[in-house]
Amino acid sequence: MGMKLGIIGYGGMGYWHGEYAPRAGVDVVAAYDVDPKRLEMAKENGIKAYVILDDFLKHDGMDFVVIATPNDVHKELAIKAMNAGKHVMVEKPATMSVADWDEMVAESEKTSRILTVHQNRRWDKDYNVMRKVVEEGKIGDVLSIESRVFGTGGAFFGWRSFTKYGGGMIFDWGVHLFDQLLDMYSDTKVTNVYSKLMTVLDQKVDDYFKVILTLDNGTLLHVEVGTYAFHKLPRWYVIGNEGTLQIDDFDCEKGGYTKPSYTDTPVAEVVVMTSAGPTRMMAPRPPETKEDFPLPELETDWTELYQNLVGVMAGKEDLIVKPYQVRRVLTLMEAIFQSAEENRSLEVSI
Ligand code: NAD
């Protein structure tokens, strides 16, 4: 049994689902949007287009709906779709508050419909390579993980620059990066949250943020997103007590991890002169006292996400992106907004 998918919101991401979901064997059958121009495009792409939501929801045989509208209307559309008997995957962020999510989950339980979120970046190669190196203990116990994405575009387009539609980078890239780390640390609580949300350009939403999370096991997670940062920093930078990992880019073309190689002879003392003074501690390590390792080879396949939904519909699999995980990410994001607003770190148990 396959899946007959309808798309609500045939904008940038709706179009993407229309193009890419068929790669997972999904049949894209219908689209609904408030913008007639986008519906024209859906038609040109061979998808039946609807101007009225109720008509769309009655499309013959459609069993699953993906909601790819601005964030503020995810909730009402998801509830309507489940009420009409459709399984639902909402785009990230699922919605804008924990209370909203609880309403959506209640509807999913009432109607026995699947409710999940398109957390596609759990299949990102860089994330999975980082996890593999860390979880296989290649760099020892991890003290700090820095997860970072930097772009240079600055200005946001359309609804993304308004708070009321769910704009800003916490809801945009932040939700992916928090979801990745919370998925990795599914059994470890976040105990402290500190965040700073900033605007580099004159906008009403965060276009630059730093978030620092402390985990129960003492590990520090540093998440930074910038839309106006002209020099790239690595996508991942991880410090362990037996080595350091760096992954430069999404495709893992550059990066690796380095460990000290222990010899009987102690590392010779090197003194480096900087313009205003000497340093031994920051001197480069002699090459013979360390070893560089390449990033492990690993393939990821995003279509697993849709294949999982087909498996769940058939009662053969459990959901990968689970409602309680989504709730945890939303709870964390609420703490992040609160920390920024009150300009202090918060003791939490998330
Ligand atoms: P977009 O502005 O390109 O598209 C949104 C579309 O929704 C537009 O065509 C608009 O006309 C339509 N729309 C607005 N209100 C509507 C309503 N009430 N009913 C029906 N249609 C409506 O935005 P986008 O970049 O496609 O983002 C859409 C969603 O996808 C957001 O939630 C965003 O966070 C998410 N997104 C996810 C990823 C990812 O990788 N998972 C990437 C980009 C965007």
mmCIF file of C-alpha atoms and ligand atoms in Angstrom:
data_model
loop_
_atom_site.group_PDB
_atom_site.id
_atom_site.type_symbol
_atom_site.label_atom_id
_atom_site.label_comp_id
_atom_site.label_asym_id
_atom_site.label_seq_id
_atom_site.Cartn_x
_atom_site.Cartn_y
_atom_site.Cartn_z
ATOM 1 C CA MET A 1 0.000 0.000 0.000
ATOM 2 C CA GLY A 2 1.357 3.409 -0.942
ATOM 3 C CA MET A 3 0.387 6.868 0.100
ATOM 4 C CA LYS A 4 -1.776 9.433 -1.687
ATOM 5 C CA LEU A 5 -0.511 12.800 -0.514
ATOM 6 C CA GLY A 6 -2.185 16.205 -0.577
ATOM 7 C CA ILE A 7 -0.227 19.415 -0.057
ATOM 8 C CA ILE A 8 -1.598 22.402 1.874
ATOM 9 C CA GLY A 9 0.493 25.482 1.056
ATOM 10 C CA TYR A 10 2.157 24.978 -2.331
ATOM 11 C CA GLY A 11 4.904 27.563 -1.745
ATOM 12 C CA GLY A 12 8.643 26.949 -1.620
ATOM 13 C CA MET A 13 8.460 23.907 0.649
ATOM 14 C CA GLY A 14 5.119 22.626 -0.676
ATOM 15 C CA TYR A 15 6.665 22.547 -4.154
ATOM 16 C CA TRP A 16 9.632 20.643 -2.677
ATOM 17 C CA HIS A 17 7.339 17.967 -1.228
ATOM 18 C CA GLY A 18 5.591 17.763 -4.607
ATOM 19 C CA GLU A 19 8.904 17.147 -6.355
ATOM 20 C CA TYR A 20 10.672 14.959 -3.783
ATOM 21 C CA ALA A 21 7.967 12.850 -2.095
ATOM 22 C CA PRO A 22 7.507 10.788 -5.314
ATOM 23 C CA ARG A 23 11.125 9.655 -4.869
ATOM 24 C CA ALA A 24 9.887 7.794 -1.794
ATOM 25 C CA GLY A 25 7.125 6.168 -3.835
ATOM 26 C CA VAL A 26 4.509 8.671 -2.673
ATOM 27 C CA ASP A 27 1.707 9.656 -5.063
ATOM 28 C CA VAL A 28 1.118 13.440 -4.880
ATOM 29 C CA VAL A 29 -2.526 13.900 -5.821
ATOM 30 C CA ALA A 30 -3.794 17.335 -4.753
ATOM 31 C CA ALA A 31 -2.806 20.796 -3.552
ATOM 32 C CA TYR A 32 -4.557 23.648 -1.770
ATOM 33 C CA ASP A 33 -3.218 27.183 -1.390
ATOM 34 C CA VAL A 34 -4.707 30.637 -0.793
ATOM 35 C CA ASP A 35 -2.600 32.020 -3.638
ATOM 36 C CA PRO A 36 -4.023 31.276 -7.126
ATOM 37 C CA LYS A 37 -0.581 31.732 -8.720
ATOM 38 C CA ARG A 38 0.799 28.861 -6.655
ATOM 39 C CA LEU A 39 -2.190 26.714 -7.622
ATOM 40 C CA GLU A 40 -1.479 27.423 -11.301
ATOM 41 C CA MET A 41 2.011 26.100 -10.731
ATOM 42 C CA ALA A 42 0.658 22.968 -9.014
ATOM 43 C CA LYS A 43 -1.606 22.365 -12.021
ATOM 44 C CA GLU A 44 1.329 22.762 -14.407
ATOM 45 C CA ASN A 45 3.105 20.108 -12.347
ATOM 46 C CA GLY A 46 0.238 17.677 -12.846
ATOM 47 C CA ILE A 47 -1.315 18.084 -9.394
ATOM 48 C CA LYS A 48 -5.064 18.663 -8.974
ATOM 49 C CA ALA A 49 -5.414 22.173 -7.487
ATOM 50 C CA TYR A 50 -8.163 23.322 -5.127
ATOM 51 C CA VAL A 51 -9.180 26.869 -4.160
ATOM 52 C CA ILE A 52 -11.517 25.643 -1.389
ATOM 53 C CA LEU A 53 -10.104 23.722 1.561
ATOM 54 C CA ASP A 54 -13.208 21.574 2.148
ATOM 55 C CA ASP A 55 -13.169 20.435 -1.489
ATOM 56 C CA PHE A 56 -9.470 19.607 -1.236
ATOM 57 C CA LEU A 57 -10.059 17.550 1.896
ATOM 58 C CA LYS A 58 -12.670 15.497 0.011
ATOM 59 C CA HIS A 59 -10.256 14.571 -2.800
ATOM 60 C CA ASP A 60 -10.908 10.943 -3.617
ATOM 61 C CA GLY A 61 -8.463 8.514 -2.044
ATOM 62 C CA MET A 62 -6.142 11.138 -0.504
ATOM 63 C CA ASP A 63 -5.051 9.688 2.844
ATOM 64 C CA PHE A 64 -2.168 11.911 3.988
ATOM 65 C CA VAL A 65 -1.718 15.677 4.043
ATOM 66 C CA VAL A 66 1.465 17.692 4.429
ATOM 67 C CA ILE A 67 1.025 21.251 5.718
ATOM 68 C CA ALA A 68 3.622 23.670 4.366
ATOM 69 C CA THR A 69 2.092 27.061 5.126
ATOM 70 C CA PRO A 70 3.454 29.853 7.340
ATOM 71 C CA ASN A 71 3.818 28.597 10.912
ATOM 72 C CA ASP A 72 0.897 30.448 12.508
ATOM 73 C CA VAL A 73 -1.755 28.427 10.631
ATOM 74 C CA HIS A 74 -0.257 24.931 11.012
ATOM 75 C CA LYS A 75 -2.468 24.177 14.010
ATOM 76 C CA GLU A 76 -5.874 25.113 12.582
ATOM 77 C CA LEU A 77 -5.141 23.402 9.251
ATOM 78 C CA ALA A 78 -3.832 20.237 10.918
ATOM 79 C CA ILE A 79 -6.906 19.985 13.145
ATOM 80 C CA LYS A 80 -9.233 20.484 10.147
ATOM 81 C CA ALA A 81 -7.402 17.862 8.112
ATOM 82 C CA MET A 82 -7.425 15.252 10.902
ATOM 83 C CA ASN A 83 -11.084 16.005 11.520
ATOM 84 C CA ALA A 84 -11.682 15.245 7.831
ATOM 85 C CA GLY A 85 -10.018 11.851 8.309
ATOM 86 C CA LYS A 86 -6.542 12.632 6.952
ATOM 87 C CA HIS A 87 -3.218 11.691 8.490
ATOM 88 C CA VAL A 88 -1.047 14.792 8.871
ATOM 89 C CA MET A 89 2.585 15.765 8.653
ATOM 90 C CA VAL A 90 3.152 19.441 9.467
ATOM 91 C CA GLU A 91 6.219 21.332 8.438
ATOM 92 C CA LYS A 92 8.601 22.448 11.155
ATOM 93 C CA PRO A 93 8.108 24.127 13.540
ATOM 94 C CA ALA A 94 5.077 21.943 14.274
ATOM 95 C CA THR A 95 3.377 25.007 15.692
ATOM 96 C CA MET A 96 4.315 27.964 17.858
ATOM 97 C CA SER A 97 3.607 26.766 21.414
ATOM 98 C CA VAL A 98 3.349 23.650 23.536
ATOM 99 C CA ALA A 99 -0.322 24.441 24.257
ATOM 100 C CA ASP A 100 -1.076 24.479 20.506
ATOM 101 C CA TRP A 101 0.738 21.174 20.041
ATOM 102 C CA ASP A 102 -1.242 19.590 22.864
ATOM 103 C CA GLU A 103 -4.467 20.576 21.065
ATOM 104 C CA MET A 104 -3.184 19.017 17.853
ATOM 105 C CA VAL A 105 -2.174 15.796 19.625
ATOM 106 C CA ALA A 106 -5.573 15.642 21.336
ATOM 107 C CA GLU A 107 -7.234 15.829 17.900
ATOM 108 C CA SER A 108 -4.931 13.123 16.567
ATOM 109 C CA GLU A 109 -5.858 10.852 19.474
ATOM 110 C CA LYS A 110 -9.563 11.634 19.119
ATOM 111 C CA THR A 111 -9.573 10.884 15.396
ATOM 112 C CA SER A 112 -6.923 8.105 15.484
ATOM 113 C CA ARG A 113 -5.005 9.919 12.759
ATOM 114 C CA ILE A 114 -1.205 9.998 12.506
ATOM 115 C CA LEU A 115 0.324 13.354 13.455
ATOM 116 C CA THR A 116 3.997 14.000 12.818
ATOM 117 C CA VAL A 117 6.435 16.734 11.799
ATOM 118 C CA HIS A 118 8.759 17.026 8.832
ATOM 119 C CA GLN A 119 12.027 17.010 10.796
ATOM 120 C CA ASN A 120 13.911 16.110 7.630
ATOM 121 C CA ARG A 121 17.249 17.283 8.993
ATOM 122 C CA ARG A 122 17.484 14.196 11.169
ATOM 123 C CA TRP A 123 18.680 12.657 7.894
ATOM 124 C CA ASP A 124 21.379 15.282 7.252
ATOM 125 C CA LYS A 125 24.730 13.673 6.552
ATOM 126 C CA ASP A 126 26.742 16.092 8.707
ATOM 127 C CA TYR A 127 24.541 15.420 11.749
ATOM 128 C CA ASN A 128 24.724 11.652 11.363
ATOM 129 C CA VAL A 129 28.497 11.681 10.887
ATOM 130 C CA MET A 130 28.905 13.840 14.010
ATOM 131 C CA ARG A 131 26.680 11.446 15.986
ATOM 132 C CA LYS A 132 28.595 8.412 14.777
ATOM 133 C CA VAL A 133 31.989 9.804 15.787
ATOM 134 C CA VAL A 134 30.674 10.925 19.184
ATOM 135 C CA GLU A 135 28.595 7.825 19.946
ATOM 136 C CA GLU A 136 31.398 5.457 18.980
ATOM 137 C CA GLY A 137 33.550 7.254 21.562
ATOM 138 C CA LYS A 138 36.183 8.210 18.992
ATOM 139 C CA ILE A 139 36.990 11.458 20.788
ATOM 140 C CA GLY A 140 36.288 10.235 24.316
ATOM 141 C CA ASP A 141 33.784 11.891 26.615
ATOM 142 C CA VAL A 142 32.241 14.923 25.006
ATOM 143 C CA LEU A 143 32.499 18.210 26.854
ATOM 144 C CA SER A 144 31.100 20.571 24.247
ATOM 145 C CA ILE A 145 29.230 20.400 20.943
ATOM 146 C CA GLU A 146 28.922 23.471 18.772
ATOM 147 C CA SER A 147 26.237 23.307 16.075
ATOM 148 C CA ARG A 148 26.230 26.254 13.758
ATOM 149 C CA VAL A 149 24.805 27.500 10.482
ATOM 150 C CA PHE A 150 25.800 30.819 8.977
ATOM 151 C CA GLY A 151 24.435 32.503 5.885
ATOM 152 C CA THR A 152 24.903 35.922 4.373
ATOM 153 C CA GLY A 153 21.481 36.775 2.933
ATOM 154 C CA GLY A 154 20.383 38.880 5.898
ATOM 155 C CA ALA A 155 16.918 40.012 4.950
ATOM 156 C CA PHE A 156 14.031 37.579 5.374
ATOM 157 C CA PHE A 157 11.342 37.203 2.765
ATOM 158 C CA GLY A 158 7.573 37.477 3.240
ATOM 159 C CA TRP A 159 6.026 36.085 6.417
ATOM 160 C CA ARG A 160 9.422 35.067 7.869
ATOM 161 C CA SER A 161 10.115 38.629 9.028
ATOM 162 C CA PHE A 162 7.010 38.885 11.238
ATOM 163 C CA THR A 163 6.613 37.413 14.721
ATOM 164 C CA LYS A 164 2.880 36.822 14.337
ATOM 165 C CA TYR A 165 3.420 34.396 11.447
ATOM 166 C CA GLY A 166 6.150 32.555 13.339
ATOM 167 C CA GLY A 167 9.124 34.265 11.713
ATOM 168 C CA GLY A 168 12.687 34.424 12.991
ATOM 169 C CA MET A 169 15.562 31.989 13.131
ATOM 170 C CA ILE A 170 14.644 30.091 16.311
ATOM 171 C CA PHE A 171 11.544 28.830 14.474
ATOM 172 C CA ASP A 172 13.358 28.505 11.160
ATOM 173 C CA TRP A 173 16.770 26.824 11.499
ATOM 174 C CA GLY A 174 16.758 26.667 15.303
ATOM 175 C CA VAL A 175 14.019 24.046 15.438
ATOM 176 C CA HIS A 176 16.037 21.716 13.180
ATOM 177 C CA LEU A 177 19.197 22.098 15.233
ATOM 178 C CA PHE A 178 17.423 21.621 18.575
ATOM 179 C CA ASP A 179 15.543 18.609 17.224
ATOM 180 C CA GLN A 180 18.811 17.019 16.113
ATOM 181 C CA LEU A 181 20.496 17.468 19.485
ATOM 182 C CA LEU A 182 17.469 16.410 21.539
ATOM 183 C CA ASP A 183 17.078 13.334 19.351
ATOM 184 C CA MET A 184 20.729 12.488 19.975
ATOM 185 C CA TYR A 185 20.345 13.060 23.709
ATOM 186 C CA SER A 186 16.938 11.455 24.023
ATOM 187 C CA ASP A 187 17.710 10.029 27.481
ATOM 188 C CA THR A 188 19.597 13.010 28.879
ATOM 189 C CA LYS A 189 17.806 16.030 30.302
ATOM 190 C CA VAL A 190 18.591 19.638 29.483
ATOM 191 C CA THR A 191 19.136 21.287 32.870
ATOM 192 C CA ASN A 192 20.027 24.865 31.955
ATOM 193 C CA VAL A 193 19.121 27.188 29.086
ATOM 194 C CA TYR A 194 20.718 30.500 28.208
ATOM 195 C CA SER A 195 19.897 32.346 25.012
ATOM 196 C CA LYS A 196 20.452 35.628 23.301
ATOM 197 C CA LEU A 197 18.262 36.512 20.326
ATOM 198 C CA MET A 198 19.519 39.374 18.220
ATOM 199 C CA THR A 199 18.831 41.279 15.031
ATOM 200 C CA VAL A 200 21.834 42.252 12.965
ATOM 201 C CA LEU A 201 19.716 44.081 10.415
ATOM 202 C CA ASP A 202 16.756 46.231 11.326
ATOM 203 C CA GLN A 203 14.115 43.540 11.618
ATOM 204 C CA LYS A 204 11.383 42.584 14.018
ATOM 205 C CA VAL A 205 12.515 38.979 14.455
ATOM 206 C CA ASP A 206 15.729 37.215 15.469
ATOM 207 C CA ASP A 207 18.089 36.932 12.502
ATOM 208 C CA TYR A 208 20.997 35.950 14.755
ATOM 209 C CA PHE A 209 20.985 33.866 17.934
ATOM 210 C CA LYS A 210 23.167 31.994 20.351
ATOM 211 C CA VAL A 211 21.752 29.331 22.633
ATOM 212 C CA ILE A 212 23.714 27.488 25.303
ATOM 213 C CA LEU A 213 22.252 24.352 26.839
ATOM 214 C CA THR A 214 23.696 22.327 29.693
ATOM 215 C CA LEU A 215 22.878 18.653 29.838
ATOM 216 C CA ASP A 216 22.436 16.519 32.913
ATOM 217 C CA ASN A 217 25.725 14.756 32.129
ATOM 218 C CA GLY A 218 27.586 18.092 32.075
ATOM 219 C CA THR A 219 27.934 18.344 28.289
ATOM 220 C CA LEU A 220 27.500 21.840 26.906
ATOM 221 C CA LEU A 221 25.578 22.362 23.655
ATOM 222 C CA HIS A 222 26.137 25.618 21.819
ATOM 223 C CA VAL A 223 23.752 26.390 18.960
ATOM 224 C CA GLU A 224 24.325 29.457 16.819
ATOM 225 C CA VAL A 225 22.485 30.666 13.732
ATOM 226 C CA GLY A 226 23.425 33.768 11.787
ATOM 227 C CA THR A 227 21.920 35.097 8.577
ATOM 228 C CA TYR A 228 24.418 37.909 8.104
ATOM 229 C CA ALA A 229 27.802 36.365 8.911
ATOM 230 C CA PHE A 230 30.328 36.680 6.122
ATOM 231 C CA HIS A 231 32.967 34.214 7.274
ATOM 232 C CA LYS A 232 31.880 30.635 7.686
ATOM 233 C CA LEU A 233 32.629 28.651 10.830
ATOM 234 C CA PRO A 234 32.435 24.841 10.881
ATOM 235 C CA ARG A 235 28.987 23.250 10.849
ATOM 236 C CA TRP A 236 30.097 21.150 13.873
ATOM 237 C CA TYR A 237 32.918 21.580 16.356
ATOM 238 C CA VAL A 238 33.124 19.026 19.148
ATOM 239 C CA ILE A 239 35.596 18.855 21.990
ATOM 240 C CA GLY A 240 36.124 15.534 23.723
ATOM 241 C CA ASN A 241 38.628 14.540 26.382
ATOM 242 C CA GLU A 242 40.438 12.350 23.835
ATOM 243 C CA GLY A 243 40.177 14.409 20.690
ATOM 244 C CA THR A 244 38.489 17.115 18.627
ATOM 245 C CA LEU A 245 36.014 16.767 15.767
ATOM 246 C CA GLN A 246 35.343 19.314 13.081
ATOM 247 C CA ILE A 247 32.849 19.043 10.209
ATOM 248 C CA ASP A 248 32.931 22.032 7.908
ATOM 249 C CA ASP A 249 29.900 21.596 5.704
ATOM 250 C CA PHE A 250 26.581 19.821 5.121
ATOM 251 C CA ASP A 251 28.128 17.336 2.702
ATOM 252 C CA CYS A 252 31.086 16.440 4.947
ATOM 253 C CA GLU A 253 33.513 17.294 2.156
ATOM 254 C CA LYS A 254 35.863 18.859 4.690
ATOM 255 C CA GLY A 255 36.582 17.884 8.254
ATOM 256 C CA GLY A 256 37.932 15.104 10.413
ATOM 257 C CA TYR A 257 38.930 14.352 13.954
ATOM 258 C CA THR A 258 42.272 14.549 15.642
ATOM 259 C CA LYS A 259 43.603 12.672 18.641
ATOM 260 C CA PRO A 260 46.880 12.896 20.507
ATOM 261 C CA SER A 261 49.260 10.044 19.821
ATOM 262 C CA TYR A 262 50.891 9.078 23.056
ATOM 263 C CA THR A 263 54.612 8.385 22.989
ATOM 264 C CA ASP A 264 57.116 7.673 25.726
ATOM 265 C CA THR A 265 58.769 10.994 25.111
ATOM 266 C CA PRO A 266 56.864 14.005 26.412
ATOM 267 C CA VAL A 267 55.796 16.699 23.955
ATOM 268 C CA ALA A 268 58.716 19.071 23.514
ATOM 269 C CA GLU A 269 58.180 22.563 24.770
ATOM 270 C CA VAL A 270 57.509 25.068 21.995
ATOM 271 C CA VAL A 271 57.241 28.769 22.633
ATOM 272 C CA VAL A 272 55.454 30.965 20.160
ATOM 273 C CA MET A 273 56.019 34.709 20.082
ATOM 274 C CA THR A 274 52.906 36.721 19.330
ATOM 275 C CA SER A 275 53.188 40.448 18.625
ATOM 276 C CA ALA A 276 52.748 41.360 22.270
ATOM 277 C CA GLY A 277 54.057 38.346 24.154
ATOM 278 C CA PRO A 278 55.060 34.667 24.302
ATOM 279 C CA THR A 279 52.814 31.617 24.759
ATOM 280 C CA ARG A 280 53.511 27.951 25.354
ATOM 281 C CA MET A 281 49.932 26.823 25.902
ATOM 282 C CA MET A 282 48.710 28.030 22.506
ATOM 283 C CA ALA A 283 51.733 26.831 20.538
ATOM 284 C CA PRO A 284 50.979 24.403 17.682
ATOM 285 C CA ARG A 285 51.414 20.755 18.573
ATOM 286 C CA PRO A 286 54.269 18.948 16.818
ATOM 287 C CA PRO A 287 52.775 16.761 14.045
ATOM 288 C CA GLU A 288 54.318 13.535 15.385
ATOM 289 C CA THR A 289 52.316 13.894 18.640
ATOM 290 C CA LYS A 290 48.864 13.819 17.072
ATOM 291 C CA GLU A 291 46.938 11.763 14.570
ATOM 292 C CA ASP A 292 44.347 12.949 12.073
ATOM 293 C CA PHE A 293 41.427 10.716 11.105
ATOM 294 C CA PRO A 294 39.038 11.235 8.182
ATOM 295 C CA LEU A 295 35.306 11.531 8.746
ATOM 296 C CA PRO A 296 33.612 8.130 8.556
ATOM 297 C CA GLU A 297 31.782 7.220 5.362
ATOM 298 C CA LEU A 298 28.055 7.134 5.817
ATOM 299 C CA GLU A 299 25.000 7.349 3.574
ATOM 300 C CA THR A 300 21.725 8.872 4.676
ATOM 301 C CA ASP A 301 18.426 8.604 2.858
ATOM 302 C CA TRP A 302 15.808 11.250 3.593
ATOM 303 C CA THR A 303 13.099 9.217 1.824
ATOM 304 C CA GLU A 304 13.081 6.951 4.920
ATOM 305 C CA LEU A 305 10.898 9.621 6.481
ATOM 306 C CA TYR A 306 8.061 9.088 3.973
ATOM 307 C CA GLN A 307 8.664 5.340 3.885
ATOM 308 C CA ASN A 308 8.216 5.343 7.654
ATOM 309 C CA LEU A 309 4.824 7.063 7.296
ATOM 310 C CA VAL A 310 3.677 4.384 4.842
ATOM 311 C CA GLY A 311 4.866 1.732 7.328
ATOM 312 C CA VAL A 312 3.015 3.440 10.185
ATOM 313 C CA MET A 313 -0.196 3.650 8.109
ATOM 314 C CA ALA A 314 0.078 -0.086 7.463
ATOM 315 C CA GLY A 315 0.542 -0.685 11.202
ATOM 316 C CA LYS A 316 4.011 -2.151 10.573
ATOM 317 C CA GLU A 317 6.257 0.561 12.034
ATOM 318 C CA ASP A 318 6.429 3.115 14.840
ATOM 319 C CA LEU A 319 6.641 6.769 13.925
ATOM 320 C CA ILE A 320 10.208 8.057 13.712
ATOM 321 C CA VAL A 321 9.299 11.675 14.511
ATOM 322 C CA LYS A 322 7.157 11.121 17.602
ATOM 323 C CA PRO A 323 4.693 13.592 19.156
ATOM 324 C CA TYR A 324 6.430 13.532 22.564
ATOM 325 C CA GLN A 325 9.748 14.431 20.900
ATOM 326 C CA VAL A 326 8.073 17.343 19.129
ATOM 327 C CA ARG A 327 6.635 18.482 22.460
ATOM 328 C CA ARG A 328 10.094 18.378 24.036
ATOM 329 C CA VAL A 329 11.552 20.583 21.279
ATOM 330 C CA LEU A 330 8.672 23.074 21.618
ATOM 331 C CA THR A 331 9.151 23.116 25.410
ATOM 332 C CA LEU A 332 12.822 23.888 24.895
ATOM 333 C CA MET A 333 12.022 26.685 22.439
ATOM 334 C CA GLU A 334 9.633 28.263 24.938
ATOM 335 C CA ALA A 335 12.452 28.237 27.522
ATOM 336 C CA ILE A 336 14.778 29.771 24.926
ATOM 337 C CA PHE A 337 12.341 32.640 24.272
ATOM 338 C CA GLN A 338 11.877 33.134 28.028
ATOM 339 C CA SER A 339 15.618 33.170 28.699
ATOM 340 C CA ALA A 340 16.126 35.778 25.975
ATOM 341 C CA GLU A 341 13.270 37.940 27.201
ATOM 342 C CA GLU A 342 14.363 37.842 30.843
ATOM 343 C CA ASN A 343 18.048 38.024 29.925
ATOM 344 C CA ARG A 344 19.056 35.249 32.289
ATOM 345 C CA SER A 345 19.762 31.557 32.289
ATOM 346 C CA LEU A 346 16.962 29.246 33.376
ATOM 347 C CA GLU A 347 17.184 26.073 35.439
ATOM 348 C CA VAL A 348 15.012 23.558 33.584
ATOM 349 C CA SER A 349 14.366 19.857 33.304
ATOM 350 C CA ILE A 350 13.549 19.228 29.650
HETATM 351 P P1 NAD B 1 6.375 30.052 1.405
HETATM 352 O O1 NAD B 1 5.979 31.428 1.777
HETATM 353 O O2 NAD B 1 7.282 29.836 0.248
HETATM 354 O O3 NAD B 1 5.064 29.172 1.127
HETATM 355 C C1 NAD B 1 3.934 29.189 1.951
HETATM 356 C C2 NAD B 1 2.709 28.912 1.089
HETATM 357 O O4 NAD B 1 1.573 28.802 1.940
HETATM 358 C C3 NAD B 1 2.406 30.043 0.106
HETATM 359 O O5 NAD B 1 2.214 29.517 -1.188
HETATM 360 C C4 NAD B 1 1.135 30.690 0.666
HETATM 361 O O6 NAD B 1 0.301 31.224 -0.336
HETATM 362 C C5 NAD B 1 0.486 29.503 1.346
HETATM 363 N N1 NAD B 1 -0.458 29.865 2.416
HETATM 364 C C6 NAD B 1 -0.396 30.881 3.308
HETATM 365 N N2 NAD B 1 -1.431 30.820 4.159
HETATM 366 C C7 NAD B 1 -2.173 29.752 3.801
HETATM 367 C C8 NAD B 1 -3.381 29.172 4.287
HETATM 368 N N3 NAD B 1 -4.011 29.673 5.343
HETATM 369 N N4 NAD B 1 -3.850 28.079 3.641
HETATM 370 C C9 NAD B 1 -3.226 27.557 2.567
HETATM 371 N N5 NAD B 1 -2.077 28.059 2.058
HETATM 372 C C10 NAD B 1 -1.556 29.141 2.674
HETATM 373 O O7 NAD B 1 6.975 29.407 2.720
HETATM 374 P P2 NAD B 1 7.893 28.111 2.785
HETATM 375 O O8 NAD B 1 9.312 28.490 2.761
HETATM 376 O O9 NAD B 1 7.416 27.112 1.813
HETATM 377 O O10 NAD B 1 7.585 27.612 4.275
HETATM 378 C C11 NAD B 1 6.394 26.903 4.556
HETATM 379 C C12 NAD B 1 6.613 26.003 5.766
HETATM 380 O O11 NAD B 1 7.654 25.080 5.467
HETATM 381 C C13 NAD B 1 7.033 26.731 7.028
HETATM 382 O O12 NAD B 1 6.459 26.106 8.138
HETATM 383 C C14 NAD B 1 8.546 26.553 7.044
HETATM 384 O O13 NAD B 1 9.094 26.635 8.343
HETATM 385 C C15 NAD B 1 8.674 25.171 6.458
HETATM 386 N N6 NAD B 1 9.964 24.891 5.804
HETATM 387 C C16 NAD B 1 10.584 23.715 6.076
HETATM 388 C C17 NAD B 1 11.795 23.404 5.504
HETATM 389 C C18 NAD B 1 12.444 22.084 5.816
HETATM 390 O O14 NAD B 1 13.547 21.831 5.365
HETATM 391 N N7 NAD B 1 11.791 21.217 6.557
HETATM 392 C C19 NAD B 1 12.401 24.307 4.615
HETATM 393 C C20 NAD B 1 11.725 25.496 4.315
HETATM 394 C C21 NAD B 1 10.511 25.771 4.919
#
